[in-house]
Amino acid sequence: MSKRIAGPEIERLIQLLAKVPGLGPRSARRAALHLIKKKELLLAPLSAALAEALEKVRVCSVCGNVDTADPCTICTDPRREQATLIVVEDVADLWALERAGAMNVRYHVLGGTLSPLDGIGPDDLNIAGLVARVAEGGVAEIVLAVNATVEGQTTAHYIIDRLAGLEVKVTRLAHGVPVGGELDYLDEGTLAAALKSRTAF
Amino acid sequence: MSKRIAGPEIERLIQLLAKVPGLGPRSARRAALHLIKKKELLLAPLSAALAEALEKVRVCSVCGNVDTADPCTICTDPRREQATLIVVEDVADLWALERAGAMNVRYHVLGGTLSPLDGIGPDDLNIAGLVARVAEGGVAEIVLAVNATVEGQTTAHYIIDRLAGLEVKVTRLAHGVPVGGELDYLDEGTLAAALKSRTAF
């Protein structure tokens, strides 16, 4: 647009909001207008929350989670079982597993998966940190909760190789039919895996 | 979730992001994580942009637009034709018309439409301000660019009544086939209006 219709501050806000995942250029404009209209109710608290996050949030030096404390709330929680670590690719996966709430244990965030095509090698992931945590002792089981993708599985195999010689049990998530899933819509690989791992009724 | 997995600052950021139009609870989590990961590239500038918007953005006392200047950039632009005012419901409509860039004129933002069911009467809209601008003189035409909804049209008729006796031409947007639109998918009312307002080839 050649004509100026508003101060550069509003244009800049829209451009930045458009970079937030889930918002595009169009919805960023709507979001900016909404924020400006709800100045006291939303813009002010959101501005404060972002400033606080910017100031306080850091990456946990133990597990790679993000939190305002380092070590993070999960690593320092004394009620969590200490002998099991769940290895995830990303903090988002950690949050998803916590919402599932099935295991009261600690985590290790890799920060991605091995991907030679994207130039991501073992040194770009927090694998050395995982080996060090296991070598320190006190960890009896590692659950490799990486995605069921080629990259995820490659990373899992690499981690197993790196842990060779250390006294630790390595497990992975079960494959099967998602809860609420319809067989008709599932791929053959999943169905074959669900049949192979069938359990007694 | 009963277990604490992160500091309250992150939870609060997610809750606030979920109130931004276009983001829900799920995408707010993704957005928060993305912001935290892109601390320098996105979180810091967005935090600054929101703080600046909070401090500087205000409603234009002349037309109701939002801007960092009052009167706004559009109202004070000397290159705009002064004799025509486009009346819109919302600032979003003003922005949309500016993007179309078809008329280089000024605006008047009503701030909504008459809606007795929602308890929105004439005093809740910036109609008195419009009448005052016209009464001051210098406005030859008013384009009622309200939505083609029942509320929009009711508001248009009410404004025409209020302007009765003032020397001003009142026009409205043309009805017709949207550019790129397929006849097959259009409602009968639009097709009838497009036929009625047909123009020479």
CSV table of C-alpha atoms in Angstrom, one decimal, chain B:
chain,number,residue,atom,x,y,z
B,1,MET,CA,-4.0,-29.8,34.9
B,2,SER,CA,-3.2,-30.4,38.6
B,3,LYS,CA,0.5,-30.8,38.3
B,4,ARG,CA,2.6,-27.7,37.8
B,5,ILE,CA,4.7,-28.2,34.7
B,6,ALA,CA,6.0,-24.6,34.2
B,7,GLY,CA,6.1,-21.3,36.0
B,8,PRO,CA,2.7,-19.4,36.2
B,9,GLU,CA,4.2,-16.8,33.8
B,10,ILE,CA,4.1,-19.2,30.8
B,11,GLU,CA,0.6,-20.4,31.7
B,12,ARG,CA,-0.6,-16.8,31.9
B,13,LEU,CA,1.0,-16.0,28.5
B,14,ILE,CA,-0.9,-19.0,27.0
B,15,GLN,CA,-4.2,-17.9,28.5
B,16,LEU,CA,-3.8,-14.4,27.1
B,17,LEU,CA,-2.7,-15.6,23.7
B,18,ALA,CA,-5.8,-17.8,23.6
B,19,LYS,CA,-8.0,-14.7,23.7
B,20,VAL,CA,-6.4,-13.3,20.5
B,21,PRO,CA,-8.8,-13.8,17.6
B,22,GLY,CA,-7.6,-16.5,15.3
B,23,LEU,CA,-5.9,-18.4,18.2
B,24,GLY,CA,-7.5,-21.0,20.3
B,25,PRO,CA,-6.2,-22.8,23.5
B,26,ARG,CA,-4.3,-25.3,21.4
B,27,SER,CA,-2.7,-22.8,18.9
B,28,ALA,CA,-2.0,-20.4,21.8
B,29,ARG,CA,0.3,-23.1,23.3
B,30,ARG,CA,2.1,-23.5,20.0
B,31,ALA,CA,2.3,-19.7,19.6
B,32,ALA,CA,3.7,-19.3,23.2
B,33,LEU,CA,6.4,-22.0,22.6
B,34,HIS,CA,7.3,-20.4,19.2
B,35,LEU,CA,7.7,-17.0,20.8
B,36,ILE,CA,9.8,-18.4,23.6
B,37,LYS,CA,12.0,-20.2,21.1
B,38,LYS,CA,12.4,-17.1,18.9
B,39,LYS,CA,13.2,-14.9,21.9
B,40,GLU,CA,15.4,-12.3,20.1
B,41,LEU,CA,13.7,-12.6,16.6
B,42,LEU,CA,10.1,-12.4,17.6
B,43,LEU,CA,9.3,-12.3,21.3
B,44,ALA,CA,11.4,-9.2,22.0
B,45,PRO,CA,10.2,-7.1,19.0
B,46,LEU,CA,6.6,-8.2,19.6
B,47,SER,CA,6.8,-7.3,23.2
B,48,ALA,CA,8.1,-3.8,22.3
B,49,ALA,CA,5.5,-3.3,19.6
B,50,LEU,CA,2.7,-4.2,22.0
B,51,ALA,CA,4.1,-1.8,24.7
B,52,GLU,CA,4.3,0.9,22.1
B,53,ALA,CA,0.8,0.3,20.8
B,54,LEU,CA,-0.5,0.4,24.4
B,55,GLU,CA,1.2,3.7,25.0
B,56,LYS,CA,0.6,5.5,21.7
B,57,VAL,CA,-2.5,4.2,19.9
B,58,ARG,CA,-5.6,6.2,20.4
B,59,VAL,CA,-9.0,6.7,18.8
B,60,CYS,CA,-9.1,9.6,16.3
B,61,SER,CA,-11.5,12.3,17.8
B,62,VAL,CA,-12.6,13.3,14.3
B,63,CYS,CA,-13.4,10.1,12.5
B,64,GLY,CA,-13.1,7.2,15.0
B,65,ASN,CA,-10.1,5.5,13.3
B,66,VAL,CA,-7.3,4.1,15.5
B,67,ASP,CA,-3.9,5.6,15.0
B,68,THR,CA,-0.9,6.9,17.0
B,69,ALA,CA,-1.8,10.5,16.0
B,70,ASP,CA,-5.0,12.4,16.9
B,71,PRO,CA,-6.5,13.5,14.5
B,72,CYS,CA,-5.4,10.4,12.6
B,73,THR,CA,-3.0,10.2,9.6
B,74,ILE,CA,-6.0,10.0,7.2
B,75,CYS,CA,-7.9,13.0,8.6
B,76,THR,CA,-4.8,15.2,8.4
B,77,ASP,CA,-3.7,14.0,4.9
B,78,PRO,CA,-3.9,17.2,2.8
B,79,ARG,CA,-3.9,15.1,-0.5
B,80,ARG,CA,-7.3,13.6,0.3
B,81,GLU,CA,-10.5,15.0,-1.1
B,82,GLN,CA,-12.3,16.7,1.7
B,83,ALA,CA,-15.8,16.8,0.3
B,84,THR,CA,-16.6,13.1,0.6
B,85,LEU,CA,-16.9,11.0,3.7
B,86,ILE,CA,-17.2,7.2,3.7
B,87,VAL,CA,-19.2,5.9,6.6
B,88,VAL,CA,-18.2,2.5,7.9
B,89,GLU,CA,-19.2,0.3,10.8
B,90,ASP,CA,-15.8,-0.6,12.0
B,91,VAL,CA,-12.1,0.3,11.7
B,92,ALA,CA,-11.6,-3.1,10.0
B,93,ASP,CA,-13.9,-1.9,7.2
B,94,LEU,CA,-12.0,1.3,6.8
B,95,TRP,CA,-8.7,-0.6,6.5
B,96,ALA,CA,-10.4,-2.9,3.9
B,97,LEU,CA,-11.6,0.0,1.8
B,98,GLU,CA,-8.1,1.7,2.0
B,99,ARG,CA,-6.5,-1.5,0.7
B,100,ALA,CA,-9.0,-1.4,-2.2
B,101,GLY,CA,-7.6,2.1,-2.7
B,102,ALA,CA,-10.5,3.2,-5.0
B,103,MET,CA,-11.2,6.5,-3.4
B,104,ASN,CA,-8.8,9.0,-1.9
B,105,VAL,CA,-11.2,10.5,0.7
B,106,ARG,CA,-11.8,10.6,4.5
B,107,TYR,CA,-13.9,8.3,6.7
B,108,HIS,CA,-16.3,8.2,9.6
B,109,VAL,CA,-16.3,5.1,11.8
B,110,LEU,CA,-19.7,4.4,13.5
B,111,GLY,CA,-18.3,1.8,15.9
B,112,GLY,CA,-21.0,-0.8,15.2
B,113,THR,CA,-24.6,-1.0,13.9
B,114,LEU,CA,-28.0,-0.3,15.5
B,115,SER,CA,-29.1,-3.6,17.2
B,116,PRO,CA,-32.0,-3.3,19.6
B,117,LEU,CA,-31.7,-6.9,20.6
B,118,ASP,CA,-28.1,-6.3,21.8
B,119,GLY,CA,-29.1,-3.1,23.4
B,120,ILE,CA,-27.1,-1.0,20.9
B,121,GLY,CA,-29.0,2.3,20.2
B,122,PRO,CA,-28.0,5.5,18.3
B,123,ASP,CA,-26.2,6.9,21.4
B,124,ASP,CA,-23.9,4.0,21.4
B,125,LEU,CA,-22.7,4.7,17.9
B,126,ASN,CA,-20.8,7.8,16.7
B,127,ILE,CA,-23.8,9.1,14.7
B,128,ALA,CA,-24.0,12.5,16.4
B,129,GLY,CA,-20.4,13.0,15.5
B,130,LEU,CA,-21.3,12.3,11.8
B,131,VAL,CA,-24.2,14.7,11.9
B,132,ALA,CA,-22.0,17.4,13.4
B,133,ARG,CA,-19.3,16.9,10.7
B,134,VAL,CA,-21.9,17.3,8.0
B,135,ALA,CA,-23.6,20.3,9.7
B,136,GLU,CA,-20.2,22.1,9.9
B,137,GLY,CA,-20.3,22.2,6.1
B,138,GLY,CA,-17.7,21.2,3.5
B,139,VAL,CA,-19.1,17.7,3.1
B,140,ALA,CA,-20.9,17.2,-0.2
B,141,GLU,CA,-21.3,13.4,-0.3
B,142,ILE,CA,-21.7,10.7,2.3
B,143,VAL,CA,-21.1,7.1,1.1
B,144,LEU,CA,-22.8,4.7,3.5
B,145,ALA,CA,-20.4,1.7,3.3
B,146,VAL,CA,-22.2,-0.3,5.9
B,147,ASN,CA,-22.5,-4.1,5.7
B,148,ALA,CA,-25.4,-5.5,3.5
B,149,THR,CA,-27.0,-7.0,6.6
B,150,VAL,CA,-30.3,-6.2,8.2
B,151,GLU,CA,-28.5,-4.2,11.0
B,152,GLY,CA,-26.3,-2.4,8.5
B,153,GLN,CA,-29.3,-1.3,6.4
B,154,THR,CA,-31.3,-0.3,9.4
B,155,THR,CA,-28.4,1.8,10.5
B,156,ALA,CA,-28.2,3.3,7.0
B,157,HIS,CA,-31.8,4.3,7.1
B,158,TYR,CA,-31.5,5.8,10.5
B,159,ILE,CA,-28.5,7.9,9.4
B,160,ILE,CA,-30.4,9.1,6.4
B,161,ASP,CA,-33.3,10.3,8.7
B,162,ARG,CA,-30.9,12.1,11.0
B,163,LEU,CA,-29.2,13.9,8.0
B,164,ALA,CA,-32.6,15.1,6.7
B,165,GLY,CA,-32.5,18.8,6.2
B,166,LEU,CA,-28.8,19.0,5.8
B,167,GLU,CA,-27.4,19.8,2.3
B,168,VAL,CA,-25.6,16.5,1.5
B,169,LYS,CA,-25.8,13.8,-1.1
B,170,VAL,CA,-26.1,10.3,0.4
B,171,THR,CA,-25.0,7.2,-1.6
B,172,ARG,CA,-24.4,3.6,-0.9
B,173,LEU,CA,-22.1,0.8,-2.2
B,174,ALA,CA,-23.4,-1.0,-5.4
B,175,HIS,CA,-24.8,-4.5,-5.1
B,176,GLY,CA,-23.6,-7.0,-7.7
B,177,VAL,CA,-21.5,-10.0,-8.6
B,178,PRO,CA,-18.2,-10.1,-6.7
B,179,VAL,CA,-15.2,-9.8,-9.0
B,180,GLY,CA,-14.1,-13.4,-9.7
B,181,GLY,CA,-17.4,-14.7,-8.4
B,182,GLU,CA,-19.3,-17.6,-10.0
B,183,LEU,CA,-23.0,-17.0,-10.6
B,184,ASP,CA,-23.8,-20.6,-9.7
B,185,TYR,CA,-22.7,-20.0,-6.1
B,186,LEU,CA,-24.4,-16.6,-5.6
B,187,ASP,CA,-27.7,-16.1,-3.8
B,188,GLU,CA,-30.8,-15.0,-5.7
B,189,GLY,CA,-30.9,-11.6,-4.0
B,190,THR,CA,-27.4,-10.7,-5.3
B,191,LEU,CA,-28.2,-12.0,-8.8
B,192,ALA,CA,-31.4,-10.0,-8.9
B,193,ALA,CA,-29.6,-6.9,-7.8
B,194,ALA,CA,-26.8,-7.4,-10.3
B,195,LEU,CA,-29.4,-7.8,-13.1
B,196,LYS,CA,-31.3,-4.7,-12.0
B,197,SER,CA,-28.1,-2.6,-11.9
B,198,ARG,CA,-26.7,-4.0,-15.2
B,199,THR,CA,-24.4,-1.7,-17.1
B,200,ALA,CA,-23.6,-1.3,-20.8
B,201,PHE,CA,-20.7,-3.4,-22.1
